[in-house]
Amino acid sequence: MSDADAGPRRARVRDLLRPSRLYAGIDAAPTFVRPTLLIALSSALYLEVAAKIVLPTLVSSLLDRALVTESALRRSFHMSLLVGSCVLPLLWVPLGALTSWIPLKVMRQRVPYPLLVSLLAYSALWIALGFLVKAILVLVTGHPAPSTNLGPLLQPQSTLARAVVSLTNPFLIASVVWTVRGLRHWGVGTAASLAGGVPWIATAVLFATAFAGEGRLGIAAPVVMDDWPVIQAGSVSLRHPPEFAAEAATFAADMDAFSGRLADRFGFEVRPVRVYLYPNHPTLEQAIAERLHVLVTGSIRGTDLLYVEMPGQNAAVPRETGIRHLRRYVGIMQLAPATTRAPRWFVEGIVHAAAFPGDAALDREFRDMVARIGVPDYDTLLLGTAFRSPEGPLLARSLVDHIASVHGANTLVELARDVVKGDDFRDALFARTRWTASELEAGWQANLERILIEEGGRRRPSEDSTTASPAAKDLGG
């Protein structure tokens, strides 16, 4: 029996460029398995290529809310991306077909639902081709989310503009055209056949608007630093722009020395850390793909990597303050792994006290903050997100200063050494101070309430008020 006698063959992938044969094949034997599988594989390929750039940012932003290690979180998130790339096409194709079938039904156009599912699956092969092109662009440009529409040229700002520009993607346009042509091939009227474009347009607009946040930079092009030299100073490996070589060497030595002082004081081993020093605040934001408060000068990326801005380049942060923040960030990375049984605020407060001397300027900054934000809950400082703002470290400092002001700085040091040795923080706190965590919270909040009253009445600070100074005198500030 010849092929002619056998009738139309089922649709094949290569028939995408021969639409008449493609539609005849779909009509003869509707199927969606093979094209949907190709869509899933192409999206998985793109995500696999882009994940090498995207994952460090995503994982780091989730670390302070995660209960697993960085490596486990990275593996989990990577697997979820790949699983999603396979599952979403399987869900989208039948749902997309439904959004076309319903308006066609309303317009009394008799197109069998299985036929629509198959048509959308084969038309989506243009989207699969788009994923392959994006994967190639990632390899060529190093940008994890290269645009294939006119967005880079037109640079839309409003939500409506982004939605309109998203429709200029040539692979999207081809998918719409192939779907509409298929409906026309089966006798659907010109106006009614436009229903075939509904799932494509709705999906493009959704991605262009719903996933464009106002507070984030989005996935920005990475900062090119292939030619940046690396300075090794003891435990600190510092990568920096070439023009800051002299200052970078000083900073690296200073951070290593600070780490050594902390280790001697609290009895832990110094760990190697990597520091990327960016030339200014905007470049730091670009590197982490996230907006930062102007007073936040760094971002800890996992367990051994720190991104910081160059001290003295931020008009809101004096150079000396910026240098002390370098010490603070590195100190947190050194002390935190040695005090896993202590709350985050204890590590932040201890290191802040060691990096910043208690003086009138710091006390004034702290009082202004209390007058501005009021008295926070203790539970707020148990969340990692509290320390992504300028207020978090100061509040943590006030807690350790409260301990030092009542029991002495030496008690604070011994408490920290107990935790480094493996004692639970609450047990060590009670052993050294006879305070429970609730009593610590009550005393701390009472001091904040007194400061709030003093600031509200514009009175001079009382002699027994907790300021930002007691602990620093004995912690190497």
Tab-separated table of C-alpha atoms in Angstrom:
chain	number	residue	atom	x	y	z
A	1	MET	CA	0.000	0.000	0.000
A	2	SER	CA	1.408	3.416	-0.962
A	3	ASP	CA	1.554	6.481	1.248
A	4	ALA	CA	-1.100	8.087	-0.912
A	5	ASP	CA	-3.444	5.191	-0.263
A	6	ALA	CA	-2.722	5.313	3.473
A	7	GLY	CA	-4.100	8.861	3.761
A	8	PRO	CA	-2.570	11.810	5.664
A	9	ARG	CA	0.286	10.990	8.044
A	10	ARG	CA	0.340	12.231	11.607
A	11	ALA	CA	2.089	15.552	12.173
A	12	ARG	CA	5.848	15.591	12.625
A	13	VAL	CA	8.145	18.212	14.123
A	14	ARG	CA	9.759	18.986	10.789
A	15	ASP	CA	6.314	19.800	9.395
A	16	LEU	CA	6.448	23.058	11.394
A	17	LEU	CA	7.881	24.744	8.275
A	18	ARG	CA	5.191	23.173	6.078
A	19	PRO	CA	2.011	24.411	7.769
A	20	SER	CA	-0.459	22.772	5.375
A	21	ARG	CA	1.057	19.329	5.959
A	22	LEU	CA	1.283	20.081	9.717
A	23	TYR	CA	-2.420	20.929	9.998
A	24	ALA	CA	-3.417	17.915	7.892
A	25	GLY	CA	-1.368	15.671	10.151
A	26	ILE	CA	-2.908	17.143	13.285
A	27	ASP	CA	-6.367	16.677	11.777
A	28	ALA	CA	-5.582	13.042	10.989
A	29	ALA	CA	-4.133	12.132	14.398
A	30	PRO	CA	-4.060	14.852	17.087
A	31	THR	CA	-1.124	14.416	19.458
A	32	PHE	CA	0.844	16.661	21.774
A	33	VAL	CA	3.377	14.409	23.516
A	34	ARG	CA	6.402	14.867	21.254
A	35	PRO	CA	6.217	18.674	20.808
A	36	THR	CA	5.484	19.178	24.519
A	37	LEU	CA	8.523	17.062	25.392
A	38	LEU	CA	10.671	19.208	23.103
A	39	ILE	CA	9.374	22.377	24.785
A	40	ALA	CA	10.247	20.945	28.197
A	41	LEU	CA	13.739	19.925	27.080
A	42	SER	CA	14.488	23.307	25.514
A	43	SER	CA	13.316	25.236	28.584
A	44	ALA	CA	15.329	22.892	30.831
A	45	LEU	CA	18.408	23.531	28.685
A	46	TYR	CA	18.006	27.295	28.956
A	47	LEU	CA	17.464	27.147	32.726
A	48	GLU	CA	20.467	24.879	33.151
A	49	VAL	CA	22.680	27.370	31.323
A	50	ALA	CA	21.225	30.419	33.097
A	51	ALA	CA	21.176	28.782	36.532
A	52	LYS	CA	24.953	29.093	36.902
A	53	ILE	CA	24.485	32.872	37.010
A	54	VAL	CA	21.065	33.089	38.647
A	55	LEU	CA	21.413	30.588	41.489
A	56	PRO	CA	24.039	32.464	43.556
A	57	THR	CA	21.719	35.471	43.805
A	58	LEU	CA	18.535	33.502	44.452
A	59	VAL	CA	20.065	31.134	46.986
A	60	SER	CA	21.784	33.896	48.914
A	61	SER	CA	18.555	35.905	49.186
A	62	LEU	CA	16.815	32.852	50.673
A	63	LEU	CA	19.538	31.801	53.099
A	64	ASP	CA	18.366	33.921	56.017
A	65	ARG	CA	14.934	32.241	55.887
A	66	ALA	CA	16.120	28.699	55.186
A	67	LEU	CA	16.598	25.850	57.656
A	68	VAL	CA	19.086	23.972	55.475
A	69	THR	CA	22.662	24.514	54.399
A	70	GLU	CA	23.612	26.618	51.400
A	71	SER	CA	24.614	23.565	49.348
A	72	ALA	CA	21.335	21.776	50.142
A	73	LEU	CA	19.328	24.901	49.298
A	74	ARG	CA	21.227	25.287	46.027
A	75	ARG	CA	20.542	21.653	45.057
A	76	SER	CA	16.882	21.943	46.003
A	77	PHE	CA	16.354	25.178	44.104
A	78	HIS	CA	18.237	23.875	41.064
A	79	MET	CA	16.103	20.734	40.990
A	80	SER	CA	12.893	22.749	41.380
A	81	LEU	CA	13.842	24.855	38.347
A	82	LEU	CA	14.404	21.766	36.216
A	83	VAL	CA	11.244	20.030	37.436
A	84	GLY	CA	9.241	23.192	36.817
A	85	SER	CA	10.598	23.464	33.275
A	86	CYS	CA	9.273	19.957	32.580
A	87	VAL	CA	5.944	20.182	34.399
A	88	LEU	CA	4.807	23.665	33.318
A	89	PRO	CA	4.550	22.855	29.573
A	90	LEU	CA	2.468	19.771	30.417
A	91	LEU	CA	0.062	22.000	32.324
A	92	TRP	CA	0.138	25.026	30.050
A	93	VAL	CA	-0.710	23.264	26.768
A	94	PRO	CA	-4.122	21.878	27.857
A	95	LEU	CA	-4.950	25.006	29.885
A	96	GLY	CA	-3.949	27.267	26.987
A	97	ALA	CA	-6.109	25.228	24.632
A	98	LEU	CA	-9.016	25.658	27.038
A	99	THR	CA	-8.699	29.472	26.911
A	100	SER	CA	-9.086	29.279	23.130
A	101	TRP	CA	-11.759	26.581	23.075
A	102	ILE	CA	-14.159	28.456	25.369
A	103	PRO	CA	-14.433	31.658	23.243
A	104	LEU	CA	-14.652	29.530	20.088
A	105	LYS	CA	-17.504	27.620	21.689
A	106	VAL	CA	-19.237	30.886	22.569
A	107	MET	CA	-18.871	31.999	18.938
A	108	ARG	CA	-20.401	28.654	17.817
A	109	GLN	CA	-17.226	27.446	16.171
A	110	ARG	CA	-16.995	23.660	16.339
A	111	VAL	CA	-13.316	22.869	16.913
A	112	PRO	CA	-12.689	19.658	18.888
A	113	TYR	CA	-10.717	20.277	22.079
A	114	PRO	CA	-8.071	17.573	21.329
A	115	LEU	CA	-7.420	19.281	18.011
A	116	LEU	CA	-6.755	22.589	19.812
A	117	VAL	CA	-4.403	20.905	22.301
A	118	SER	CA	-2.370	19.419	19.463
A	119	LEU	CA	-2.349	22.704	17.519
A	120	LEU	CA	-1.035	24.681	20.502
A	121	ALA	CA	1.599	22.045	21.260
A	122	TYR	CA	3.020	22.159	17.734
A	123	SER	CA	2.749	25.960	17.502
A	124	ALA	CA	4.712	26.149	20.782
A	125	LEU	CA	7.707	24.650	18.998
A	126	TRP	CA	8.515	28.247	18.054
A	127	ILE	CA	8.760	29.010	21.780
A	128	ALA	CA	11.058	26.001	22.159
A	129	LEU	CA	13.262	27.494	19.446
A	130	GLY	CA	13.215	30.765	21.394
A	131	PHE	CA	14.540	28.958	24.493
A	132	LEU	CA	17.409	27.554	22.447
A	133	VAL	CA	18.264	31.030	21.168
A	134	LYS	CA	18.185	32.419	24.736
A	135	ALA	CA	20.519	29.648	25.915
A	136	ILE	CA	22.994	30.576	23.196
A	137	LEU	CA	22.721	34.269	24.102
A	138	VAL	CA	23.461	33.447	27.748
A	139	LEU	CA	26.662	31.661	26.719
A	140	VAL	CA	27.676	34.506	24.403
A	141	THR	CA	26.776	37.520	26.571
A	142	GLY	CA	26.940	36.162	30.115
A	143	HIS	CA	23.516	37.708	30.781
A	144	PRO	CA	21.195	35.170	32.480
A	145	ALA	CA	17.964	36.569	31.040
A	146	PRO	CA	18.653	37.985	27.565
A	147	SER	CA	15.665	39.620	25.952
A	148	THR	CA	14.366	38.457	22.572
A	149	ASN	CA	11.853	41.281	22.158
A	150	LEU	CA	12.301	45.025	21.636
A	151	GLY	CA	12.624	45.731	25.365
A	152	PRO	CA	16.361	46.621	25.333
A	153	LEU	CA	15.748	49.052	22.471
A	154	LEU	CA	12.557	50.710	23.726
A	155	GLN	CA	13.272	50.379	27.498
A	156	PRO	CA	9.618	50.445	28.663
A	157	GLN	CA	9.019	51.882	32.144
A	158	SER	CA	5.299	51.545	32.849
A	159	THR	CA	3.441	48.285	33.307
A	160	LEU	CA	1.360	48.882	30.183
A	161	ALA	CA	4.453	49.603	28.106
A	162	ARG	CA	6.153	46.411	29.303
A	163	ALA	CA	3.052	44.423	28.396
A	164	VAL	CA	2.945	45.875	24.877
A	165	VAL	CA	6.668	45.382	24.266
A	166	SER	CA	6.468	41.744	25.386
A	167	LEU	CA	4.307	41.093	22.321
A	168	THR	CA	7.187	41.994	19.982
A	169	ASN	CA	8.941	38.677	20.611
A	170	PRO	CA	9.284	37.040	17.132
A	171	PHE	CA	8.917	33.519	18.544
A	172	LEU	CA	5.699	34.536	20.282
A	173	ILE	CA	4.414	36.143	17.082
A	174	ALA	CA	5.204	32.978	15.100
A	175	SER	CA	3.308	30.845	17.644
A	176	VAL	CA	0.271	33.122	17.379
A	177	VAL	CA	0.360	33.096	13.558
A	178	TRP	CA	0.684	29.307	13.359
A	179	THR	CA	-2.240	28.860	15.765
A	180	VAL	CA	-4.502	31.304	13.911
A	181	ARG	CA	-3.585	29.770	10.538
A	182	GLY	CA	-4.452	26.341	11.876
A	183	LEU	CA	-7.900	27.494	12.926
A	184	ARG	CA	-8.426	29.113	9.529
A	185	HIS	CA	-7.337	25.825	7.898
A	186	TRP	CA	-10.214	24.087	9.707
A	187	GLY	CA	-12.781	26.619	8.514
A	188	VAL	CA	-12.938	28.970	11.477
A	189	GLY	CA	-13.821	32.536	10.464
A	190	THR	CA	-11.207	35.297	10.454
A	191	ALA	CA	-12.517	37.066	13.539
A	192	ALA	CA	-13.123	33.865	15.495
A	193	SER	CA	-9.673	32.481	14.639
A	194	LEU	CA	-8.085	35.304	16.621
A	195	ALA	CA	-9.125	33.369	19.725
A	196	GLY	CA	-6.100	31.211	18.981
A	197	GLY	CA	-3.859	34.069	20.071
A	198	VAL	CA	-5.481	34.426	23.508
A	199	PRO	CA	-3.289	31.954	25.439
A	200	TRP	CA	-0.084	33.293	23.910
A	201	ILE	CA	-0.863	36.962	24.516
A	202	ALA	CA	-2.185	36.334	28.027
A	203	THR	CA	0.945	34.392	29.006
A	204	ALA	CA	3.321	37.011	27.578
A	205	VAL	CA	1.526	39.869	29.347
A	206	LEU	CA	1.452	37.935	32.620
A	207	PHE	CA	5.214	37.347	32.603
A	208	ALA	CA	5.932	40.931	31.569
A	209	THR	CA	3.860	42.483	34.347
A	210	ALA	CA	3.261	40.138	37.276
A	211	PHE	CA	6.946	39.205	37.626
A	212	ALA	CA	8.325	42.736	37.343
A	213	GLY	CA	8.699	43.906	40.965
A	214	GLU	CA	9.214	47.517	41.938
A	215	GLY	CA	11.691	46.890	44.738
A	216	ARG	CA	14.092	44.654	42.804
A	217	LEU	CA	16.492	45.290	40.031
A	218	GLY	CA	15.494	42.051	38.388
A	219	ILE	CA	18.243	39.867	36.958
A	220	ALA	CA	20.814	42.413	35.908
A	221	ALA	CA	23.794	41.833	33.683
A	222	PRO	CA	26.636	40.587	35.872
A	223	VAL	CA	29.480	42.901	36.780
A	224	VAL	CA	32.434	42.063	34.544
A	225	MET	CA	35.413	41.371	36.805
A	226	ASP	CA	37.529	38.915	34.828
A	227	ASP	CA	40.480	41.309	34.856
A	228	TRP	CA	40.225	42.193	38.551
A	229	PRO	CA	43.315	41.205	40.553
A	230	VAL	CA	43.158	39.207	43.778
A	231	ILE	CA	45.023	40.073	46.968
A	232	GLN	CA	45.677	37.425	49.616
A	233	ALA	CA	46.135	38.659	53.180
A	234	GLY	CA	46.026	35.775	55.649
A	235	SER	CA	42.436	34.544	55.836
A	236	VAL	CA	41.126	37.168	53.389
A	237	SER	CA	41.155	36.769	49.611
A	238	LEU	CA	40.121	40.138	48.156
A	239	ARG	CA	39.161	40.680	44.508
A	240	HIS	CA	39.067	44.361	43.553
A	241	PRO	CA	39.020	46.805	40.624
A	242	PRO	CA	42.575	47.459	39.381
A	243	GLU	CA	42.407	51.192	40.154
A	244	PHE	CA	41.970	50.495	43.885
A	245	ALA	CA	44.974	48.188	44.282
A	246	ALA	CA	46.773	50.152	47.009
A	247	GLU	CA	43.698	50.684	49.166
A	248	ALA	CA	42.509	47.123	48.606
A	249	ALA	CA	45.756	45.741	50.036
A	250	THR	CA	45.256	47.863	53.155
A	251	PHE	CA	41.648	46.756	53.529
A	252	ALA	CA	42.525	43.072	53.130
A	253	ALA	CA	45.213	43.284	55.826
A	254	ASP	CA	42.863	45.210	58.120
A	255	MET	CA	40.053	42.650	57.761
A	256	ASP	CA	42.438	39.767	58.399
A	257	ALA	CA	43.827	41.481	61.504
A	258	PHE	CA	40.307	42.146	62.793
A	259	SER	CA	39.392	38.487	62.247
A	260	GLY	CA	42.469	37.457	64.216
A	261	ARG	CA	41.553	39.723	67.137
A	262	LEU	CA	38.051	38.287	67.277
A	263	ALA	CA	39.377	34.737	67.145
A	264	ASP	CA	41.832	35.379	70.002
A	265	ARG	CA	39.173	37.091	72.080
A	266	PHE	CA	36.461	34.459	71.715
A	267	GLY	CA	38.458	31.290	71.152
A	268	PHE	CA	37.628	30.143	67.617
A	269	GLU	CA	39.635	29.316	64.509
A	270	VAL	CA	39.842	31.868	61.694
A	271	ARG	CA	38.285	30.653	58.447
A	272	PRO	CA	39.248	31.684	54.897
A	273	VAL	CA	36.805	34.153	53.336
A	274	ARG	CA	36.498	35.670	49.869
A	275	VAL	CA	35.666	39.351	49.498
A	276	TYR	CA	34.590	41.081	46.269
A	277	LEU	CA	35.150	44.829	46.565
A	278	TYR	CA	32.933	46.824	44.187
A	279	PRO	CA	33.737	50.427	43.235
A	280	ASN	CA	30.468	51.988	44.462
A	281	HIS	CA	26.980	51.340	45.809
A	282	PRO	CA	25.169	51.037	42.427
A	283	THR	CA	27.687	48.463	41.213
A	284	LEU	CA	27.167	46.448	44.393
A	285	GLU	CA	23.410	46.510	43.744
A	286	GLN	CA	24.010	45.388	40.173
A	287	ALA	CA	26.196	42.523	41.389
A	288	ILE	CA	23.534	41.153	43.754
A	289	ALA	CA	20.547	42.126	41.535
A	290	GLU	CA	18.786	43.787	44.444
A	291	ARG	CA	18.098	47.246	45.839
A	292	LEU	CA	19.962	48.021	49.049
A	293	HIS	CA	19.410	50.772	51.568
A	294	VAL	CA	22.037	53.437	50.978
A	295	LEU	CA	23.465	52.764	54.454
A	296	VAL	CA	23.822	49.014	53.792
A	297	THR	CA	27.292	48.620	52.316
A	298	GLY	CA	27.636	44.867	51.881
A	299	SER	CA	25.919	41.544	51.316
A	300	ILE	CA	27.059	38.187	52.727
A	301	ARG	CA	26.683	35.549	50.027
A	302	GLY	CA	26.528	32.149	51.687
A	303	THR	CA	29.243	30.901	54.028
A	304	ASP	CA	32.506	32.301	52.695
A	305	LEU	CA	31.762	35.054	50.155
A	306	LEU	CA	31.199	38.741	50.856
A	307	TYR	CA	30.218	41.495	48.407
A	308	VAL	CA	31.036	45.015	49.658
A	309	GLU	CA	31.313	48.505	48.262
A	310	MET	CA	34.462	50.595	48.293
A	311	PRO	CA	34.636	52.750	51.447
A	312	GLY	CA	34.583	56.478	50.796
A	313	GLN	CA	32.580	56.302	47.543
A	314	ASN	CA	29.130	56.492	49.170
A	315	ALA	CA	28.189	60.039	50.169
A	316	ALA	CA	25.898	58.689	52.914
A	317	VAL	CA	28.622	56.574	54.552
A	318	PRO	CA	31.887	58.281	55.623
A	319	ARG	CA	35.073	56.484	54.669
A	320	GLU	CA	35.987	55.490	58.236
A	321	THR	CA	32.481	54.116	58.796
A	322	GLY	CA	32.731	52.153	55.568
A	323	ILE	CA	36.014	50.594	56.733
A	324	ARG	CA	34.438	49.581	60.024
A	325	HIS	CA	31.587	47.985	58.100
A	326	LEU	CA	34.180	45.916	56.194
A	327	ARG	CA	35.400	44.619	59.543
A	328	ARG	CA	31.865	44.017	60.756
A	329	TYR	CA	30.847	41.906	57.768
A	330	VAL	CA	34.005	39.808	57.878
A	331	GLY	CA	33.666	39.452	61.643
A	332	ILE	CA	30.140	38.084	61.265
A	333	MET	CA	31.370	35.544	58.709
A	334	GLN	CA	34.080	34.444	61.159
A	335	LEU	CA	32.044	34.323	64.360
A	336	ALA	CA	28.723	32.971	63.061
A	337	PRO	CA	29.990	29.463	62.156
A	338	ALA	CA	31.541	29.176	65.638
A	339	THR	CA	28.320	30.187	67.450
A	340	THR	CA	25.644	28.103	65.782
A	341	ARG	CA	23.725	27.759	69.057
A	342	ALA	CA	23.357	31.513	69.506
A	343	PRO	CA	20.690	33.762	67.938
A	344	ARG	CA	21.656	35.895	64.963
A	345	TRP	CA	21.362	39.125	66.971
A	346	PHE	CA	24.039	37.955	69.428
A	347	VAL	CA	26.594	37.492	66.648
A	348	GLU	CA	25.620	40.773	64.988
A	349	GLY	CA	25.742	42.672	68.286
A	350	ILE	CA	29.091	41.242	69.450
A	351	VAL	CA	30.793	42.007	66.147
A	352	HIS	CA	29.242	45.467	65.907
A	353	ALA	CA	30.585	46.264	69.381
A	354	ALA	CA	34.036	45.100	68.318
A	355	ALA	CA	34.009	47.067	65.063
A	356	PHE	CA	32.439	50.325	66.220
A	357	PRO	CA	33.615	52.198	69.338
A	358	GLY	CA	30.932	53.455	71.659
A	359	ASP	CA	30.883	57.239	71.443
A	360	ALA	CA	28.499	60.166	71.465
A	361	ALA	CA	27.933	59.994	67.700
A	362	LEU	CA	26.889	56.335	67.810
A	363	ASP	CA	24.715	56.963	70.852
A	364	ARG	CA	22.982	59.822	69.023
A	365	GLU	CA	22.435	57.618	65.969
A	366	PHE	CA	20.922	54.909	68.149
A	367	ARG	CA	18.610	57.313	69.997
A	368	ASP	CA	17.419	58.853	66.752
A	369	MET	CA	16.618	55.376	65.477
A	370	VAL	CA	14.592	54.488	68.587
A	371	ALA	CA	12.678	57.765	68.304
A	372	ARG	CA	11.970	56.940	64.652
A	373	ILE	CA	10.928	53.276	64.853
A	374	GLY	CA	9.799	52.903	68.461
A	375	VAL	CA	10.403	49.817	70.603
A	376	PRO	CA	10.563	46.648	68.482
A	377	ASP	CA	9.643	43.140	69.556
A	378	TYR	CA	12.464	40.831	70.578
A	379	ASP	CA	11.176	38.267	68.065
A	380	THR	CA	11.987	40.721	65.268
A	381	LEU	CA	15.691	40.215	65.922
A	382	LEU	CA	15.342	36.454	65.618
A	383	LEU	CA	14.623	36.880	61.896
A	384	GLY	CA	17.460	37.153	59.421
A	385	THR	CA	15.579	39.769	57.429
A	386	ALA	CA	16.006	42.268	60.282
A	387	PHE	CA	19.693	42.572	59.445
A	388	ARG	CA	19.190	43.590	55.852
A	389	SER	CA	18.368	47.105	57.070
A	390	PRO	CA	20.514	49.691	58.896
A	391	GLU	CA	18.409	49.322	62.062
A	392	GLY	CA	19.011	45.597	62.640
A	393	PRO	CA	22.717	45.741	63.591
A	394	LEU	CA	22.138	48.729	65.908
A	395	LEU	CA	19.304	46.968	67.705
A	396	ALA	CA	21.431	43.849	68.095
A	397	ARG	CA	24.220	46.033	69.470
A	398	SER	CA	21.833	47.509	72.024
A	399	LEU	CA	20.991	44.017	73.303
A	400	VAL	CA	24.601	43.005	73.928
A	401	ASP	CA	25.317	46.438	75.385
A	402	HIS	CA	22.433	45.903	77.784
A	403	ILE	CA	24.118	42.720	79.015
A	404	ALA	CA	27.480	44.492	79.306
A	405	SER	CA	26.056	47.523	81.079
A	406	VAL	CA	24.492	45.398	83.839
A	407	HIS	CA	26.978	42.539	84.198
A	408	GLY	CA	30.162	43.976	82.727
A	409	ALA	CA	31.923	43.564	79.412
A	410	ASN	CA	33.943	40.611	80.702
A	411	THR	CA	30.722	38.675	81.378
A	412	LEU	CA	29.703	39.310	77.777
A	413	VAL	CA	33.040	37.956	76.546
A	414	GLU	CA	32.744	34.849	78.722
A	415	LEU	CA	29.199	34.309	77.506
A	416	ALA	CA	30.400	34.406	73.905
A	417	ARG	CA	33.258	31.994	74.685
A	418	ASP	CA	30.779	29.578	76.284
A	419	VAL	CA	28.701	29.552	73.111
A	420	VAL	CA	31.815	29.064	70.978
A	421	LYS	CA	32.638	26.001	73.090
A	422	GLY	CA	29.228	24.554	72.205
A	423	ASP	CA	26.940	25.652	75.046
A	424	ASP	CA	23.367	26.594	74.226
A	425	PHE	CA	22.945	30.377	74.333
A	426	ARG	CA	20.009	30.362	76.781
A	427	ASP	CA	21.856	28.042	79.162
A	428	ALA	CA	25.021	30.123	78.951
A	429	LEU	CA	23.048	33.342	79.426
A	430	PHE	CA	21.443	32.041	82.611
A	431	ALA	CA	24.724	30.636	83.936
A	432	ARG	CA	26.539	33.960	83.474
A	433	THR	CA	23.784	36.466	84.285
A	434	ARG	CA	20.954	34.532	86.004
A	435	TRP	CA	18.667	35.964	83.325
A	436	THR	CA	16.204	34.032	81.258
A	437	ALA	CA	15.638	35.148	77.671
A	438	SER	CA	12.368	36.731	78.794
A	439	GLU	CA	14.126	38.736	81.492
A	440	LEU	CA	16.750	39.872	78.983
A	441	GLU	CA	13.998	41.017	76.647
A	442	ALA	CA	12.111	42.831	79.414
A	443	GLY	CA	15.183	44.732	80.636
A	444	TRP	CA	16.230	45.640	77.095
A	445	GLN	CA	12.780	46.927	76.186
A	446	ALA	CA	12.571	48.890	79.431
A	447	ASN	CA	15.758	50.727	78.446
A	448	LEU	CA	14.370	51.427	74.985
A	449	GLU	CA	11.156	52.735	76.513
A	450	ARG	CA	13.180	55.083	78.725
A	451	ILE	CA	15.149	56.343	75.739
A	452	LEU	CA	11.902	56.862	73.830
A	453	ILE	CA	10.479	58.921	76.702
A	454	GLU	CA	13.668	60.980	76.958
A	455	GLU	CA	13.713	61.683	73.244
A	456	GLY	CA	10.026	62.536	73.226
A	457	GLY	CA	10.503	64.993	76.090
A	458	ARG	CA	13.811	66.284	74.626
A	459	ARG	CA	15.533	65.514	77.930
A	460	ARG	CA	19.211	64.816	78.383
A	461	PRO	CA	20.028	61.063	78.632
A	462	SER	CA	19.944	59.777	82.200
A	463	GLU	CA	23.138	58.423	83.662
A	464	ASP	CA	21.860	54.824	83.854
A	465	SER	CA	20.423	54.674	80.337
A	466	THR	CA	21.869	51.970	78.103
A	467	THR	CA	23.863	53.619	75.344
A	468	ALA	CA	25.782	52.137	72.479
A	469	SER	CA	29.096	52.292	74.305
A	470	PRO	CA	29.696	49.806	77.141
A	471	ALA	CA	30.579	46.653	75.265
A	472	ALA	CA	32.986	48.139	72.732
A	473	LYS	CA	35.550	49.161	75.334
A	474	ASP	CA	36.511	45.540	75.918
A	475	LEU	CA	35.905	43.895	72.530
A	476	GLY	CA	38.637	45.350	70.386
A	477	GLY	CA	36.739	48.317	68.899
